[in-house]
Tab-separated table of C-alpha atoms in Angstrom:
chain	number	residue	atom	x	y	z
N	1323	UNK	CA	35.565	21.213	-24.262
N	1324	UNK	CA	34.592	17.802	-25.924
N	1325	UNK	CA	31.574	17.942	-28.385
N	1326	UNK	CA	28.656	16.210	-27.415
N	1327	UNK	CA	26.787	14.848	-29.975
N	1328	UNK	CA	23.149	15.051	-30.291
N	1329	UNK	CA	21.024	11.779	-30.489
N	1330	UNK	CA	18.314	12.245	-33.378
N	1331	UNK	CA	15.831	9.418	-34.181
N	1332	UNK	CA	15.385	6.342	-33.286
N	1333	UNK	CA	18.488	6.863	-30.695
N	1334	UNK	CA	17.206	9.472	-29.189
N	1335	UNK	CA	15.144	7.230	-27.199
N	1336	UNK	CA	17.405	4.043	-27.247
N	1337	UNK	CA	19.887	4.675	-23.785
N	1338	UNK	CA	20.174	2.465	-20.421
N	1339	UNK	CA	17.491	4.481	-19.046
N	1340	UNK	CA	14.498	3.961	-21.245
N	1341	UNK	CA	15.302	0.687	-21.944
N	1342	UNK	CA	15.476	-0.401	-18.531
N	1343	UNK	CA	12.642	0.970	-17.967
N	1344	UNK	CA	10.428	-1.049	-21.039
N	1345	UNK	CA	12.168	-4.014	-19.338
N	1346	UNK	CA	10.741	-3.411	-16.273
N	1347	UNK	CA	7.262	-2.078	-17.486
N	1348	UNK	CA	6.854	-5.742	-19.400
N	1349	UNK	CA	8.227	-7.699	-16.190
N	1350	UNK	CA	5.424	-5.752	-14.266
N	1351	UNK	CA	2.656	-6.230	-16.908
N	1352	UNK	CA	3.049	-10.317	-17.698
N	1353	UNK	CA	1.935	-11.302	-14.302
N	1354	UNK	CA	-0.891	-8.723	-13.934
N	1355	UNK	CA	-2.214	-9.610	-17.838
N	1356	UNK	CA	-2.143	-13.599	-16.937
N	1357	UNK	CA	-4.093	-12.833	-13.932
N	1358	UNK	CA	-6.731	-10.556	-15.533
N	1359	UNK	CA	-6.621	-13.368	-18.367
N	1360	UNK	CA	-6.425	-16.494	-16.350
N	1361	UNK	CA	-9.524	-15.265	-14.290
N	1362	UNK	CA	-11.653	-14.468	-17.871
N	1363	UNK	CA	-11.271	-18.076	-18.849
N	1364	UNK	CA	-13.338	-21.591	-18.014
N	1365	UNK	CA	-12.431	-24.120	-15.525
N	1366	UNK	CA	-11.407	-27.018	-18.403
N	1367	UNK	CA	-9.714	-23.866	-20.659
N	1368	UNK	CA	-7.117	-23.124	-17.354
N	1369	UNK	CA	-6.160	-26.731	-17.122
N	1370	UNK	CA	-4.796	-27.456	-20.816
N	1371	UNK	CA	-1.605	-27.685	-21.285
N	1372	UNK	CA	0.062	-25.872	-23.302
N	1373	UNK	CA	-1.919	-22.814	-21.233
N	1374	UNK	CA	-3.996	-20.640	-23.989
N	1375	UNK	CA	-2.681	-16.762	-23.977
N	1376	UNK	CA	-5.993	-15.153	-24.496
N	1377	UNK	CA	-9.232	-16.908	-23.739
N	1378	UNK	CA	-11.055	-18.614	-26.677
N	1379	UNK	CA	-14.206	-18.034	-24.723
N	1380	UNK	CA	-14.580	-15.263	-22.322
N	1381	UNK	CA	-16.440	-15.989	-19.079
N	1382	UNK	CA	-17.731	-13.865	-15.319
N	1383	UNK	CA	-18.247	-16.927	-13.993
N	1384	UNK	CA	-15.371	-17.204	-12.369
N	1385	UNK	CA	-15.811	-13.811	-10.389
N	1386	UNK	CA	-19.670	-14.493	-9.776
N	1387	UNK	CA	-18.675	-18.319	-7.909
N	1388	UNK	CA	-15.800	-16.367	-5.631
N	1389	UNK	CA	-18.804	-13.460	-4.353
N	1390	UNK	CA	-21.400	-16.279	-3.783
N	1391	UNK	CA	-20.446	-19.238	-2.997
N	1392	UNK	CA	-16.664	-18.430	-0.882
N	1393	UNK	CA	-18.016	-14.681	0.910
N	1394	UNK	CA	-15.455	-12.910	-1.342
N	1395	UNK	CA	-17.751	-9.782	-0.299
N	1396	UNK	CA	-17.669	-10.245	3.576
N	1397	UNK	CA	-13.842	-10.263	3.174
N	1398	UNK	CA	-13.654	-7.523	0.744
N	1399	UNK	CA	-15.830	-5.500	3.565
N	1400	UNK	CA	-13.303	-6.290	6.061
N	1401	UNK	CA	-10.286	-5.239	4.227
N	1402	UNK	CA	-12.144	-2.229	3.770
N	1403	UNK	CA	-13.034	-1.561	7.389
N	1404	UNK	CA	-9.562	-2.872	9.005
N	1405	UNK	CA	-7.113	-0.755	5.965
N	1406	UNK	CA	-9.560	2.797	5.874
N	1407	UNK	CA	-9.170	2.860	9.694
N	1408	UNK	CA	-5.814	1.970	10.015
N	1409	UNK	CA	-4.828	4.564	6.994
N	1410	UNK	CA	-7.024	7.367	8.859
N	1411	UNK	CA	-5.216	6.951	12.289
N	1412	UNK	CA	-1.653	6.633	10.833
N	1413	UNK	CA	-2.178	9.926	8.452
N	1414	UNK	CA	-3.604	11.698	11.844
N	1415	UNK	CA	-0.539	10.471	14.389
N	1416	UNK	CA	2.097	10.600	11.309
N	1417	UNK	CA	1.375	14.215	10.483
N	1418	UNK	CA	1.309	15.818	14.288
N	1419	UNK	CA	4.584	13.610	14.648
N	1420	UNK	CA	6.602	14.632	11.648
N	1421	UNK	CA	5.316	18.373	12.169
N	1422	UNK	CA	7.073	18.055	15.625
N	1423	UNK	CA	9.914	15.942	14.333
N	1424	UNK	CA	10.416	18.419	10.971
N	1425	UNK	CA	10.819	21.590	14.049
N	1426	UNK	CA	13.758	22.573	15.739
N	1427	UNK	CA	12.323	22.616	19.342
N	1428	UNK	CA	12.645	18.775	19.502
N	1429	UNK	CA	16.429	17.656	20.731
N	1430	UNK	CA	17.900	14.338	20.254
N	1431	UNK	CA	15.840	14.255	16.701
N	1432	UNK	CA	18.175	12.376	14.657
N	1433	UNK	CA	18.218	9.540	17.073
N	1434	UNK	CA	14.257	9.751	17.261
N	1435	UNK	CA	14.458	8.832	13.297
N	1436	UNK	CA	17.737	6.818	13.433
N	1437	UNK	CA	15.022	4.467	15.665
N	1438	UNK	CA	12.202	4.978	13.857
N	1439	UNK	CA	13.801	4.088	10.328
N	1440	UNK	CA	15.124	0.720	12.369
N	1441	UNK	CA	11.621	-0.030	13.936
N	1442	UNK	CA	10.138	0.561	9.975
N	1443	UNK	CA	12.026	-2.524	8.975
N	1444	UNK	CA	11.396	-4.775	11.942
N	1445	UNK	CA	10.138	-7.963	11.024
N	1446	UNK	CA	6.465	-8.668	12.230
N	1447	UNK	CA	7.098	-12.496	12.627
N	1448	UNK	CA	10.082	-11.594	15.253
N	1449	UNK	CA	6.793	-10.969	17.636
N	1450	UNK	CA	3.828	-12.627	16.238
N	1451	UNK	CA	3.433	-14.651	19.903
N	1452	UNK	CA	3.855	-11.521	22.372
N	1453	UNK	CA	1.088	-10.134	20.102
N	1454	UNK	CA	-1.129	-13.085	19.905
N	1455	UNK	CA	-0.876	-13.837	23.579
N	1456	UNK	CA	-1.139	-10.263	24.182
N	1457	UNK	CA	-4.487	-10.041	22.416
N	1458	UNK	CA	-5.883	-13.047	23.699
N	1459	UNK	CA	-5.470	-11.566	26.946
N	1460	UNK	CA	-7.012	-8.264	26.345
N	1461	UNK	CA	-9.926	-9.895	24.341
N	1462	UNK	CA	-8.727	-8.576	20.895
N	1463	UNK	CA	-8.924	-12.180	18.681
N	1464	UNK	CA	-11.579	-11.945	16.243
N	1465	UNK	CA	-11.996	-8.585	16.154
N	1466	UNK	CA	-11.220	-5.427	14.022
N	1467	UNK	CA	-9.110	-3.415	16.822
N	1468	UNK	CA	-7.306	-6.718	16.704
N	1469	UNK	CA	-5.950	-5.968	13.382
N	1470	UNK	CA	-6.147	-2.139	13.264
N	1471	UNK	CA	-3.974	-1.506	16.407
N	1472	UNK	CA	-0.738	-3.862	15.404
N	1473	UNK	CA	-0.934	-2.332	11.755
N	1474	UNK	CA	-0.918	1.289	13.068
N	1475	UNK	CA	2.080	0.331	15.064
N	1476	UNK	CA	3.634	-1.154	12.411
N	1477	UNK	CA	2.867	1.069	9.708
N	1478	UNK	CA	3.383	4.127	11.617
N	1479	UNK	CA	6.929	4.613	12.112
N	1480	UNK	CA	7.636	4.869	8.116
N	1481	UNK	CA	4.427	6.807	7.752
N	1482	UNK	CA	6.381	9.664	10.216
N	1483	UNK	CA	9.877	8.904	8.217
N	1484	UNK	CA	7.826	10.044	5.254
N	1485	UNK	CA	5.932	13.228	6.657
N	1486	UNK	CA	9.285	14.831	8.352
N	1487	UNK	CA	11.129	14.437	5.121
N	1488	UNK	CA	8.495	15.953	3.599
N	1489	UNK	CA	7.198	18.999	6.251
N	1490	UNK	CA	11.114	19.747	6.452
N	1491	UNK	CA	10.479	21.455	2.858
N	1492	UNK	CA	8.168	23.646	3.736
N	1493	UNK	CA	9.588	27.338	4.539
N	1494	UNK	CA	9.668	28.153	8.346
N	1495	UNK	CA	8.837	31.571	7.119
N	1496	UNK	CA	4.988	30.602	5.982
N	1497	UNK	CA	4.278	29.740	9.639
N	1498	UNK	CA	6.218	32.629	10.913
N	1499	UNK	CA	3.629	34.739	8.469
N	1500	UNK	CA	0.742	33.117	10.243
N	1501	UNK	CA	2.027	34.397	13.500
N	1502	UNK	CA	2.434	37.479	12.199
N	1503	UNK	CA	-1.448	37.790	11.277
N	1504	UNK	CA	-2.557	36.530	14.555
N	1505	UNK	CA	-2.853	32.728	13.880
N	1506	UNK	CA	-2.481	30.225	16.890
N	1507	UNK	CA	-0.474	27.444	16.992
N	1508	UNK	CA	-3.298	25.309	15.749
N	1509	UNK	CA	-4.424	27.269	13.547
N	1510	UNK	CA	-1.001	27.354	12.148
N	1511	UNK	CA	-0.903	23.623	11.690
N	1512	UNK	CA	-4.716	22.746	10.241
N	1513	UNK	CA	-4.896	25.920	8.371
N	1514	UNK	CA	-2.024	26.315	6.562
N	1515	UNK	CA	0.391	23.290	6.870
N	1516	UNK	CA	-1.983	20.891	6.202
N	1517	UNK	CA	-2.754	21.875	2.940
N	1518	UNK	CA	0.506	21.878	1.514
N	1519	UNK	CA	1.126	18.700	3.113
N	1520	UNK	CA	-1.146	17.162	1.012
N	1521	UNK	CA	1.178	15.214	-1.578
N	1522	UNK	CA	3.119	13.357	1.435
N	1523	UNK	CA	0.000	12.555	3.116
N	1524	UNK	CA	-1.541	10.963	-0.004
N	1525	UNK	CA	1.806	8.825	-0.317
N	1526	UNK	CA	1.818	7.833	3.703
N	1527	UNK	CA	-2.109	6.966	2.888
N	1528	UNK	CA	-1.362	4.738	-0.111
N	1529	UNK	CA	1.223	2.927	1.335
N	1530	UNK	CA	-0.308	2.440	4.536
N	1531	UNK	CA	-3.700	1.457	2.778
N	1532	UNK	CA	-1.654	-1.340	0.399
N	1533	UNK	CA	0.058	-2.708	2.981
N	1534	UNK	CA	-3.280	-3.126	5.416
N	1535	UNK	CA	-4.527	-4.154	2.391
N	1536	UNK	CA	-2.658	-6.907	1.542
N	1537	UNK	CA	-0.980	-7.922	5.045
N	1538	UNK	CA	-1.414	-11.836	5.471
N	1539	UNK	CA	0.329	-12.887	8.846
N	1540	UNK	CA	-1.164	-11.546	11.430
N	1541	UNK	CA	-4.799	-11.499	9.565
N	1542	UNK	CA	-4.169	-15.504	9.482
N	1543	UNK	CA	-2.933	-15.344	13.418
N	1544	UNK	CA	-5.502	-12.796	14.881
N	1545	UNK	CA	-8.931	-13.606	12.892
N	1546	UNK	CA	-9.717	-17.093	12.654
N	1547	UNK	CA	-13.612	-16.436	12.187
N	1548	UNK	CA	-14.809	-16.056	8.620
N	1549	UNK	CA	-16.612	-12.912	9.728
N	1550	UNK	CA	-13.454	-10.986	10.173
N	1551	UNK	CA	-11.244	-12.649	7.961
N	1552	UNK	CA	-9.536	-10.156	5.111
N	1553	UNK	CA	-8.909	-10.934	1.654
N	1554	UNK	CA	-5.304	-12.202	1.903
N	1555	UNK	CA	-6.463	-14.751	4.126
N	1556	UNK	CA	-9.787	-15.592	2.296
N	1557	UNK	CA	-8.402	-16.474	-0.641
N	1558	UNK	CA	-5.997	-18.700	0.710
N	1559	UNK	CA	-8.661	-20.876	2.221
N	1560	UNK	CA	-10.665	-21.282	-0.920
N	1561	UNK	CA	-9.405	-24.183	-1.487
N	1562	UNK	CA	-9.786	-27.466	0.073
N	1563	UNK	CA	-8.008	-30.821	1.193
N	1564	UNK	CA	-9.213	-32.209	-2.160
N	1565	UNK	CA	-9.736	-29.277	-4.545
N	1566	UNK	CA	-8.126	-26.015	-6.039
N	1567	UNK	CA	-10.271	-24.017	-7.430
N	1568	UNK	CA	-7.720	-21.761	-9.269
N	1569	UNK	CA	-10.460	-19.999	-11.193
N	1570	UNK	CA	-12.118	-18.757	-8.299
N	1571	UNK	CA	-8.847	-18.099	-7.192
N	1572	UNK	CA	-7.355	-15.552	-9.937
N	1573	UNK	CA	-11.062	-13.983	-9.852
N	1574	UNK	CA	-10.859	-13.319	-6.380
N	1575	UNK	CA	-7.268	-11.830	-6.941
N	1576	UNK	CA	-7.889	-9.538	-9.003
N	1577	UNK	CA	-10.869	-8.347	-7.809
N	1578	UNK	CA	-8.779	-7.534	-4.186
N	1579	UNK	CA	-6.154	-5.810	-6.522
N	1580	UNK	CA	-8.303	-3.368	-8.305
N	1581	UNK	CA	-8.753	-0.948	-5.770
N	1582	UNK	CA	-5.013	-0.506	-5.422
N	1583	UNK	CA	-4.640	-0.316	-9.037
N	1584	UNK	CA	-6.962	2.398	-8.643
N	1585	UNK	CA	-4.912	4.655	-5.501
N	1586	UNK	CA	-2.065	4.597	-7.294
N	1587	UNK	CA	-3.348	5.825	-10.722
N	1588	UNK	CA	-6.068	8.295	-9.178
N	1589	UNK	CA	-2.754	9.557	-6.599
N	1590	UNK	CA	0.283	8.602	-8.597
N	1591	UNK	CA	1.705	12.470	-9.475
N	1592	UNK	CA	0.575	13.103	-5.147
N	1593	UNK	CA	2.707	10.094	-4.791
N	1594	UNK	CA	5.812	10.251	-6.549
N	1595	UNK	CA	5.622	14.121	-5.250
N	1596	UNK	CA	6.017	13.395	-1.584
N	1597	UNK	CA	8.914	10.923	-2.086
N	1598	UNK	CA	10.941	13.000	-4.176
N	1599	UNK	CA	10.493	15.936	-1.950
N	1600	UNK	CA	11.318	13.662	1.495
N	1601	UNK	CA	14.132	11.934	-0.913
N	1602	UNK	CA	15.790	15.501	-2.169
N	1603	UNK	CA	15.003	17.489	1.912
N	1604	UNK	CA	16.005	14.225	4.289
């Protein structure tokens, strides 16, 4: 057999791998630390040229401007409502699906989530009109539901992709147990599966929740009062025909990107969990 030789030092850590991965840790951090940066600084300071890396003078301003005078708050409050709804009825419908779906009393399953894995990458645009017609008829334009039901549809098919994968890896002979000690079928499913589905529902939940969260088109299509706009769509109409206010505008952006920031830090070991396990058991 060959000899491997063991990497000591300063090559221990110097490979493909962790290298890569610094690479793409800095590409990742640059934009995120000239947003926080670019939102701490004056009005005159963002508009010299060459651009200042840190700012000489620090300033809220900006953030104070975006809540008062362009309703950052109502939008923020509508994000809110729209992506905690939509999360809550995808993590409901996702988990009874994939329970079924991860069984073996279902037939024709693989085609089930041959169609659902092509429905999870069907572009919205492709039927934007049917929808907005569709909702004008039934009343839906300017409204919550009118947001909340497409991005349940749309959201939901990968949400059940996810929770399969993941419900596959739980032993058949934990619910056979529960049988055993006089548990119902319900029982089975709220009482005992649930729980140790936890890690894949906090990954469907995240990445139903970011992309509510941040979903522009049919926001901008759907809601054209300010009372129901989101925060993708309100901070593309700060400006005007005239003006840019691009201090307002990083302020408001990274305010509408901290509570993501947060999910994924507060759920990240949950998260990477319940893809590895539908990854390594699809």
């Amino acid at each position: 057999m060959p000899r491997q030789r063991v990497r000591k030092g300063w090559r221990k850590w110097v490979n493909t791998v962790n290298v890569s991965g610094v690479v793409i840790a800095v590409l990742t951090a640059l934009p995120l630390y000239w947003l926080v940066s670019t939102s701490l600084k004056p009005s005159s300071e963002i508009a010299q040229s060459p651009p200042t890396i840190w700012p000489r003078s620090l300033t809220f301003d900006n953030f104070v401007v975006a809540f008062r005078d362009n309703a950052l708050g109502q939008y923020m409050v509508n994000s809110v409502i729209v992506s905690v709804s939509t999360t809550v009825i995808v993590l409901a419908l996702s988990f009874l699906a994939g329970y079924a779906l991860a069984g073996r009393w279902i037939r024709g399953r693989t085609a089930i989530m041959t169609s659902l894995l092509m429905l999870s990458v069907f572009p919205a645009i492709a039927v934007l009109t049917p929808l907005y017609l569709l909702e004008r008829n039934l009343g839906l334009l300017n409204s919550y539901p009118g947001l909340i039901i497409p991005y349940v549809a749309f959201n939901l098919p990968f949400a059940i992709w996810i929770m399969r994968n993941y419900l596959q890896g739980i032993p058949s002979t934990i619910e056979e147990a529960s049988e055993i000690d006089g548990a119902g079928a319900w029982r089975t499913v709220l009482s005992v599966i649930l729980p140790m589905a936890k890690p894949g529902l906090f990954t469907v939940g995240v990445f139903t929740f970011t992309a509510s969260w941040s979903e522009f088109l049919m926001a901008l299509t759907f809601n054209s009062e300010n009372s129901f706009r989101t925060i993708p769509v309100g901070i593309a109409l700060f400006g005007t025909q005239f003006t840019v206010p691009f201090a307002q505008i990083f302020a408001a952006s990274v305010a509408a990107t901290v509570p993501i920031v947060i999910l994924v830090l507060v759920f990240r070991r949950s998260i990477v969990s319940g893809l590895t396990s539908g990854a390594v058991k699809g």
